[in-house]
Amino acid sequence: MLKATYYPGHSTTAKRVIERHLIREFGLKPRQATYHGSHIIEALHNKGIIEHVPEDTARNALFKINLRVLMNYKV
């Protein structure tokens, strides 16, 4: 999903990409997408695919995607 929708310079955060995907593909309501999206973000963070941007201290909502790990990741 992130491979298809995220590319360098993309203005949408990974969190919003994941939530939109859950809403469109699985028909979840926005609150459900936020809940399940947070678990997906946590799993991606544990695998080293994404990490928080250190400059975003106020909201802690921006992520940096490690494209090398993402491209090499096998499902």
Coordinates of C-alpha atoms in Angstrom, one line a residue:
M1 CA 0.0 0.0 0.0
L2 CA 2.7 2.5 1.0
K3 CA 4.8 1.4 -2.0
A4 CA 2.0 2.4 -4.3
T5 CA 1.0 5.7 -2.7
Y6 CA 4.1 7.2 -1.1
Y7 CA 7.0 8.7 -3.0
P8 CA 9.6 11.3 -2.0
G9 CA 8.1 14.8 -1.8
H10 CA 4.6 13.5 -1.3
S11 CA 2.7 16.0 0.8
T12 CA 0.5 13.5 2.6
T13 CA 1.7 11.9 5.8
A14 CA 1.9 8.1 6.1
K15 CA -0.8 8.2 8.8
R16 CA -3.3 9.8 6.4
V17 CA -2.4 7.5 3.6
I18 CA -3.1 4.5 5.8
E19 CA -6.3 5.9 7.2
R20 CA -7.6 6.7 3.7
H21 CA -6.7 3.3 2.5
L22 CA -8.6 1.6 5.4
I23 CA -11.7 3.8 4.7
R24 CA -11.7 3.2 0.9
E25 CA -10.7 -0.4 0.7
F26 CA -12.2 -1.9 3.8
G27 CA -15.2 0.5 4.4
L28 CA -14.1 1.5 7.9
K29 CA -15.5 4.6 9.5
P30 CA -13.0 7.4 10.2
R31 CA -12.8 6.7 13.9
Q32 CA -12.2 3.0 13.2
A33 CA -9.6 3.8 10.6
T34 CA -7.7 6.0 13.1
Y35 CA -7.8 3.3 15.7
H36 CA -6.5 0.5 13.4
G37 CA -4.2 2.9 11.6
S38 CA -2.4 3.6 14.8
H39 CA -1.7 -0.1 15.2
I40 CA -0.5 -0.3 11.6
I41 CA 1.8 2.7 12.2
E42 CA 3.2 1.0 15.4
A43 CA 3.9 -2.3 13.5
L44 CA 5.7 -0.4 10.7
H45 CA 7.7 1.5 13.2
N46 CA 8.7 -1.8 14.9
K47 CA 9.9 -3.2 11.5
G48 CA 12.0 -0.1 10.9
I49 CA 10.0 1.1 7.8
I50 CA 8.9 4.4 9.4
E51 CA 10.2 6.6 12.2
H52 CA 9.0 9.8 13.7
V53 CA 10.4 13.1 12.4
P54 CA 12.4 14.6 15.3
E55 CA 11.4 18.2 14.4
D56 CA 7.7 17.4 14.9
T57 CA 7.6 17.7 18.7
A58 CA 4.2 19.4 18.9
R59 CA 2.0 16.9 17.2
N60 CA 4.3 13.9 16.8
A61 CA 2.3 13.0 13.7
L62 CA 4.9 13.2 10.9
F63 CA 6.9 10.2 9.9
K64 CA 9.9 9.6 7.8
I65 CA 9.7 6.5 5.6
N66 CA 12.9 4.4 5.0
L67 CA 12.4 3.7 1.3
R68 CA 15.3 1.2 1.2
V69 CA 13.6 -1.0 3.9
L70 CA 10.2 -0.5 2.3
M71 CA 11.3 -1.5 -1.1
N72 CA 13.2 -4.6 0.2
Y73 CA 10.3 -5.7 2.6
K74 CA 8.7 -8.9 1.6
V75 CA 5.2 -9.7 2.8

